[in-house]
Coordinates of C-alpha atoms (C1' of nucleotides) in Angstrom, one line a residue:
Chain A
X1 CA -32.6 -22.7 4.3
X2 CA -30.0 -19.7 4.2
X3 CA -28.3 -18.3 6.6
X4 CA -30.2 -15.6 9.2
X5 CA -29.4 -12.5 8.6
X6 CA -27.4 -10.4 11.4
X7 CA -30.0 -7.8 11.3
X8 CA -33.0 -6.4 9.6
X9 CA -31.8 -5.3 5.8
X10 CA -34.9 -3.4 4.9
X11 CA -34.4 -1.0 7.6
X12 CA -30.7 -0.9 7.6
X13 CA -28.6 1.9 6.1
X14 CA -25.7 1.1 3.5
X15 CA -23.1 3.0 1.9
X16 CA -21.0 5.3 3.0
X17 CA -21.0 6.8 6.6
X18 CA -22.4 10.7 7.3
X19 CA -19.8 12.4 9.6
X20 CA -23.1 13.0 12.0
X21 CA -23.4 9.0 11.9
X22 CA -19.4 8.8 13.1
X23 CA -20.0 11.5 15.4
X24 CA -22.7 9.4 17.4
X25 CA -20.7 6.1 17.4
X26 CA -17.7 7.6 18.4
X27 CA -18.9 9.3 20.9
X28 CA -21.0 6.6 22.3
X29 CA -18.2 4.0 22.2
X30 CA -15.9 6.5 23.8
X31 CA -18.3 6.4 26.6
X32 CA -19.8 3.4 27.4
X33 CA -17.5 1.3 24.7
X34 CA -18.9 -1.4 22.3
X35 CA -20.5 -3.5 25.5
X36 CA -19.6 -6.7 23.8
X37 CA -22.6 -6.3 21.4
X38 CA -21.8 -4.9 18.1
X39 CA -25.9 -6.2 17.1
X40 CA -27.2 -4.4 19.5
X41 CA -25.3 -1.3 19.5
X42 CA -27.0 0.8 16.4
X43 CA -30.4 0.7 18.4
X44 CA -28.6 1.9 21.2
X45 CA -27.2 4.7 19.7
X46 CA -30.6 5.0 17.5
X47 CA -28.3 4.1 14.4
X48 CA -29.8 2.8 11.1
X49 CA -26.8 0.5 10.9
X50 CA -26.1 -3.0 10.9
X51 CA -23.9 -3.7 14.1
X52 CA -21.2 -5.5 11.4
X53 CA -21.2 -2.1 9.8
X54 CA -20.9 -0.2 13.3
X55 CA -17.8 -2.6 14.1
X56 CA -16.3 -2.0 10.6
X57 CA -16.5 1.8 10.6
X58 CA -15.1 1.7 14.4
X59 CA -12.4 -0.6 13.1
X60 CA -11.3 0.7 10.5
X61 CA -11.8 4.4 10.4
X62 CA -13.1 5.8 14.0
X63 CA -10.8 4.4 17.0
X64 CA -8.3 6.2 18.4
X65 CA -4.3 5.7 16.4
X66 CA -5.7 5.0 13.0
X67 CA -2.9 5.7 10.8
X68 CA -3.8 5.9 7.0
X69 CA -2.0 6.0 3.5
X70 CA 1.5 6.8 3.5
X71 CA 3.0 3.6 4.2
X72 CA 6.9 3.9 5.0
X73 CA 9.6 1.5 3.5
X74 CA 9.7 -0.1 6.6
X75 CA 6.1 -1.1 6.8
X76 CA 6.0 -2.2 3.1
X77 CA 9.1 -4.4 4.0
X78 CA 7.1 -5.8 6.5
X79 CA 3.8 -6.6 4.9
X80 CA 5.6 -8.5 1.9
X81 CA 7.9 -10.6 4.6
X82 CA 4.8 -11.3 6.2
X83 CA 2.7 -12.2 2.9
X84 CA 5.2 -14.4 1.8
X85 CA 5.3 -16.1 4.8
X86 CA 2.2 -16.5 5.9
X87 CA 0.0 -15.3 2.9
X88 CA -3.0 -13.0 3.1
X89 CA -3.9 -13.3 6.9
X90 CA -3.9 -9.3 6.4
X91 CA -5.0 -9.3 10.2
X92 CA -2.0 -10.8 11.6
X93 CA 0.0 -8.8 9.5
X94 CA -1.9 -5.5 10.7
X95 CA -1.4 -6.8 14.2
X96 CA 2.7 -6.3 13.2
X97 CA 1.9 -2.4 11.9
X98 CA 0.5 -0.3 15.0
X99 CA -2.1 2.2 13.7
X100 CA -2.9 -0.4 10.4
X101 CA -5.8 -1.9 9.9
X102 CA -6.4 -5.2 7.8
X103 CA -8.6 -3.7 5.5
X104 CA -5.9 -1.1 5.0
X105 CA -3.6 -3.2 4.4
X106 CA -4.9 -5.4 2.2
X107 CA -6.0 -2.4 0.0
X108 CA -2.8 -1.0 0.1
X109 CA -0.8 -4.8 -1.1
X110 CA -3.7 -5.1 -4.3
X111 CA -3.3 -2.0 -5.2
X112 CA 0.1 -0.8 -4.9
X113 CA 2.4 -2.8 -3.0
X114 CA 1.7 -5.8 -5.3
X115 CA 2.7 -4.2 -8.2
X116 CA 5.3 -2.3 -6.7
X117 CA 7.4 -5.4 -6.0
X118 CA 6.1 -7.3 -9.7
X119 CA 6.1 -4.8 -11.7
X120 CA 2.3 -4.1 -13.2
X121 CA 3.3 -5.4 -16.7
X122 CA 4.3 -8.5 -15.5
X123 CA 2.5 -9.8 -12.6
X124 CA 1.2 -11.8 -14.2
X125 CA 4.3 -13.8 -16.0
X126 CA 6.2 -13.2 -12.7
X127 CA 3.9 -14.9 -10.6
X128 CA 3.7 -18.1 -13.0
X129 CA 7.4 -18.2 -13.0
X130 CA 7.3 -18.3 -9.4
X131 CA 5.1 -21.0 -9.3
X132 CA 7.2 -23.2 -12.1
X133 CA 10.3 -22.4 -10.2
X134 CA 9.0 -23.9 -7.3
X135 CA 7.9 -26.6 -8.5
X136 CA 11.0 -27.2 -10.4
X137 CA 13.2 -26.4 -6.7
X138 CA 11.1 -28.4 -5.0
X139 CA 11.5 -31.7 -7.7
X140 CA 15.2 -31.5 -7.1
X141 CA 15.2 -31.0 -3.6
X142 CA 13.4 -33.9 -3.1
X143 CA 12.5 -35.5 0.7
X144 CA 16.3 -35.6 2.1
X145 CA 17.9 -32.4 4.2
X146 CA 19.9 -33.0 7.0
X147 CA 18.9 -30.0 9.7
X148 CA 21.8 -30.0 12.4
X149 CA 21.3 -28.0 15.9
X150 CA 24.0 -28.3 18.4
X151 CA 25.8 -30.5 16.1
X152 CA 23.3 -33.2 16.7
X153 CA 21.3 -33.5 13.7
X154 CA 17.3 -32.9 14.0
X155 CA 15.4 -36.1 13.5
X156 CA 11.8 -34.1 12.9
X157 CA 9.2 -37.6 12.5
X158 CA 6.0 -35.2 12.0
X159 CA 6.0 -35.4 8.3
X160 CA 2.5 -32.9 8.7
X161 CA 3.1 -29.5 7.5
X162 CA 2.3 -27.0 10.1
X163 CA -0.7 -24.6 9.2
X164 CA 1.8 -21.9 9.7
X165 CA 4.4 -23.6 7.3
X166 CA 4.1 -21.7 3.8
X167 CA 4.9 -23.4 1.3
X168 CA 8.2 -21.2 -0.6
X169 CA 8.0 -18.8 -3.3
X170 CA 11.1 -18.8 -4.6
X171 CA 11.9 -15.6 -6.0
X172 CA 10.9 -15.2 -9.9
X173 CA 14.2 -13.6 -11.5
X174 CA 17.6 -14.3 -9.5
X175 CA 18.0 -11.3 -7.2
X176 CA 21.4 -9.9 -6.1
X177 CA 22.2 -7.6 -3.7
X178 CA 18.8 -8.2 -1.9
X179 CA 18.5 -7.1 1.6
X180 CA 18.4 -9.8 4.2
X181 CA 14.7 -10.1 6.0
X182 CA 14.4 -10.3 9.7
X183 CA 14.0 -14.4 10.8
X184 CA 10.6 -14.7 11.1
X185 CA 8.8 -14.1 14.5
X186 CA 8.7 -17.0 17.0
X187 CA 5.6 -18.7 16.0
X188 CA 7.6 -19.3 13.0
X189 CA 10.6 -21.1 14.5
X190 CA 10.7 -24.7 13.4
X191 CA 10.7 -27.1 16.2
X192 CA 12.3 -30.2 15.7
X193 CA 13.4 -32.6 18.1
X194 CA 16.0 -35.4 19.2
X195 CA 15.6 -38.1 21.3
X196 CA 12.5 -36.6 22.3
X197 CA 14.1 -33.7 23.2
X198 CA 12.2 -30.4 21.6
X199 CA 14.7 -27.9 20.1
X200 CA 14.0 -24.4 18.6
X201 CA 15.7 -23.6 15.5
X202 CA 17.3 -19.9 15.6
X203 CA 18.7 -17.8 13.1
X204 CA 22.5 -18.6 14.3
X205 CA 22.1 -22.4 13.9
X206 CA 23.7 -24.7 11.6
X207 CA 22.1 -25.7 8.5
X208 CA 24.2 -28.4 6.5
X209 CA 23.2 -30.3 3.7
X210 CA 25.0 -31.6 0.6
X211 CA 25.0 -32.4 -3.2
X212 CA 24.3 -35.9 -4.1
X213 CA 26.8 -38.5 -3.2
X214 CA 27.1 -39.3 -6.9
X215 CA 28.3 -35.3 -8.0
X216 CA 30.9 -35.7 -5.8
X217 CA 30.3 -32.4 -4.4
X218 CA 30.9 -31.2 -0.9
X219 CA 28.6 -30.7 2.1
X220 CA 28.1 -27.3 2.4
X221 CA 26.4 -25.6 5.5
X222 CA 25.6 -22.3 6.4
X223 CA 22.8 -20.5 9.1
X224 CA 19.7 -19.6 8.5
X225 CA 20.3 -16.6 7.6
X226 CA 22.4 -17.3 5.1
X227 CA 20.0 -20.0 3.7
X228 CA 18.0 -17.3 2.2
X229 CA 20.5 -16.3 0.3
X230 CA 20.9 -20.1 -0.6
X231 CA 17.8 -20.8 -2.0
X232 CA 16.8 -17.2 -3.4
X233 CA 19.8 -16.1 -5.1
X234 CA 20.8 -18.6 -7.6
X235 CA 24.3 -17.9 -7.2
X236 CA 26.8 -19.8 -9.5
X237 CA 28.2 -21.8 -6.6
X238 CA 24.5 -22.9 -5.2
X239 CA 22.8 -22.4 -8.9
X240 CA 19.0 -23.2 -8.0
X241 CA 19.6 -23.7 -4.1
X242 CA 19.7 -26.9 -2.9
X243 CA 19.9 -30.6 -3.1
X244 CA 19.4 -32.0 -0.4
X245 CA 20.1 -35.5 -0.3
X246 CA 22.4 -38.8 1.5
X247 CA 25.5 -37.7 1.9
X248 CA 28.7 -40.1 1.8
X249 CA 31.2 -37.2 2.7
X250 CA 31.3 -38.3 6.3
X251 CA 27.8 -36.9 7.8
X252 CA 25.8 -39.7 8.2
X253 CA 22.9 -38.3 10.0
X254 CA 20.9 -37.1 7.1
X255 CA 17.2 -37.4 7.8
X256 CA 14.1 -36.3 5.8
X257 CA 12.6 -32.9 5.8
X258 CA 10.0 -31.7 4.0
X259 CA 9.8 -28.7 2.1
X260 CA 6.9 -26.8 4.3
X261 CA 9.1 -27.2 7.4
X262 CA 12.3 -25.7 4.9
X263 CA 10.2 -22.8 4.0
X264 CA 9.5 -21.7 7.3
X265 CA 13.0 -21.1 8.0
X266 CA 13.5 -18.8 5.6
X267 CA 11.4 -15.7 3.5
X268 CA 11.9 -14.4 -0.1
X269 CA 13.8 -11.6 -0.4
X270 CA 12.4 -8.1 -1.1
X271 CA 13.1 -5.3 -2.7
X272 CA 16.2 -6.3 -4.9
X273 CA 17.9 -3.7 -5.9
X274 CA 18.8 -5.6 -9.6
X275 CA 16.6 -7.8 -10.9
X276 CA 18.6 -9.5 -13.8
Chain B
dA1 C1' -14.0 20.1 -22.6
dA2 C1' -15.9 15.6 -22.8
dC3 C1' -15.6 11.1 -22.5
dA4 C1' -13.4 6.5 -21.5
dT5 C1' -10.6 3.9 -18.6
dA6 C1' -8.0 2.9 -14.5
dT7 C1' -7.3 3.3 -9.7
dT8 C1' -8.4 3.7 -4.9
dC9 C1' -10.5 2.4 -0.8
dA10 C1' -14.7 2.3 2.2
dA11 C1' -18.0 -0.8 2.8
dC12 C1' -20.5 -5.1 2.1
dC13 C1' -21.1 -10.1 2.0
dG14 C1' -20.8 -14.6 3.5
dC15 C1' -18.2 -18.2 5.8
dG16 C1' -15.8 -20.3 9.7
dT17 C1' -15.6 -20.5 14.4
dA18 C1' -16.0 -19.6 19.4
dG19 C1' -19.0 -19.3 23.1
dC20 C1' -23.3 -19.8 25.1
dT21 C1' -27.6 -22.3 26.2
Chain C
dA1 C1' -24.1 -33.1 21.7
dA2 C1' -26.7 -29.9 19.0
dG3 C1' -28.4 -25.6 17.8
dC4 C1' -28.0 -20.8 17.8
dT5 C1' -25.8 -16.2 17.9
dA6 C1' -22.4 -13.0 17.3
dC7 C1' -17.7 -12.0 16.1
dG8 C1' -13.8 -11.7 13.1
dC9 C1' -11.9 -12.5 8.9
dG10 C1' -10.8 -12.4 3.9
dG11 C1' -12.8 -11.8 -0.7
dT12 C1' -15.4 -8.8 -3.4
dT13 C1' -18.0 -4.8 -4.9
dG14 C1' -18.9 -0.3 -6.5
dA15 C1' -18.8 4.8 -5.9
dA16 C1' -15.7 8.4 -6.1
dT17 C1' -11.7 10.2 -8.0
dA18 C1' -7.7 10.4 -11.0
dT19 C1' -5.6 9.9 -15.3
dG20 C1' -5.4 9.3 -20.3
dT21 C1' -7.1 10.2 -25.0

DNA sequence: AACATATTCAACCGCGTAGCT
DNA sequence: AAGCTACGCGGTTGAATATGT
């Protein structure tokens, strides 16, 4: 057996809504509001509407601050930060955009944002080099980063990746001259913790990690701010980011972390303004 | 002008889940 | 604990409109 319906289909209206149809749900919601039943509200209103419609059209296109098309650079930085960080959970990225709704946003990224920031004629090819790239960053990273905080180094045991914890997508061609992204909102911040103590990762922290032992290269670290520009430029000096691995150069306290847990402390960059 | 194709976006559908009984 | 109901969400659809040939 299927699932019950929400309401009766054969005497339900679909399609588009008449503006005499918005005119009695607005004003009925206005007054009395919703009454914590969106079923029940179309026979209230003597509506030939499901109440999943009624919500949608209230959502979306009646209540009061709807903002629509016309999205400024600011909100299109926004929306790709946010997609790349935590994918297409379009309503917690319209809960950053007063005025947006998800559904408006998520129109507005397949449509037009999506290609604005791809390109249309390569979308396609840009978004399998993504993938190869990280899959490539992410063999040569390996298990071993050292995360520092307060000079003490971050022994994080929960080798689970938090729900929140995107996976990275590195950026397809090497970018220069991107602009830096905002650190990502507190229920972002990586926890980790020493001697049972719980720390919160901030932007201004140290990061260090290091080349192999065996390259003889120096530990390097920089804040989290700047490890975006680690990973996603591809710089000569950091050419494909990072290796994070033992280090003989006098930091001992090198512990694992995996890549989920990376990612979160950083975003791909937008909008470069040369893409080699 | 007529037709074909692409784009936009409002609306629908079904699933996961929270809350209630 | 189990079953039911309604809500909220994200993916998808399709009509309307724009653009290209």
């Amino acid at each position: 057996m299927g699932r019950a319906p929400c309401c009766d289909k054969a005497n339900v209206k679909k399609g588009p809504w008449s503006p005499e149809e918005d005119a009695k749900l607005k004003s009925y919601i206005e007054q009395h509001g919703t009454g914590g039943n969106w079923i029940a509200l179309p026979q209230k209103i003597g509506l030939k509407r499901c109440g999943k419609s009624c919500r949608l059209r209230w959502l979306n296109y009646l209540r009061p601050n709807i903002k629509h098309g016309d999205f400024s650079e600011e909100e299109d930085r926004i929306i790709c930060s946010l997609y790349v960080s935590i994918g297409s959970r379009w309503s917690i990225i319209a809960a950053q955009l007063p005025g947006r709704t998800d559904n408006d946003i998520k129109n507005y990224w397949n449509t037009r944002l999506k290609k604005k920031l791809f390109g249309k004629h390569h979308e396609k090819q840009q978004q399998q080099q993504l993938v190869r790239r990280g899959r490539k960053i992410k063999s040569e990273i390996g298990n071993s980063m050292a995360i520092v905080f307060d000079n003490q180094v971050i022994n994080n045991n929960n080798n689970n990746q938090s729900s929140f914890l995107p996976e990275l997508s590195p950026a397809a061609p090497p970018y220069v001259n991107y602009q830096p992204l905002q650190f990502p909102s507190n229920s972002q911040q990586l926890f980790g913790h020493t001697d049972g103590v719980n720390h919160e990762l901030s932007r201004t922290d140290t990061i260090q990690f290091g080349l192999d032992g065996a390259s003889n290269q120096p530990i390097t670290s920089c804040h989290v701010g700047e490890l975006e520009k680690v990973v996603y430029s591809n710089t000569p000096s950091f050419d494909d980011g990072l290796q994070f691995s033992s280090d003989n150069n006098g930091l001992n306290l090198i512990n694992d972390l995996d890549w989920g847990e990376m990612s979160s402390l950083i975003s791909a960059p937008l909008y470069p303004s040369t893409v080699i």
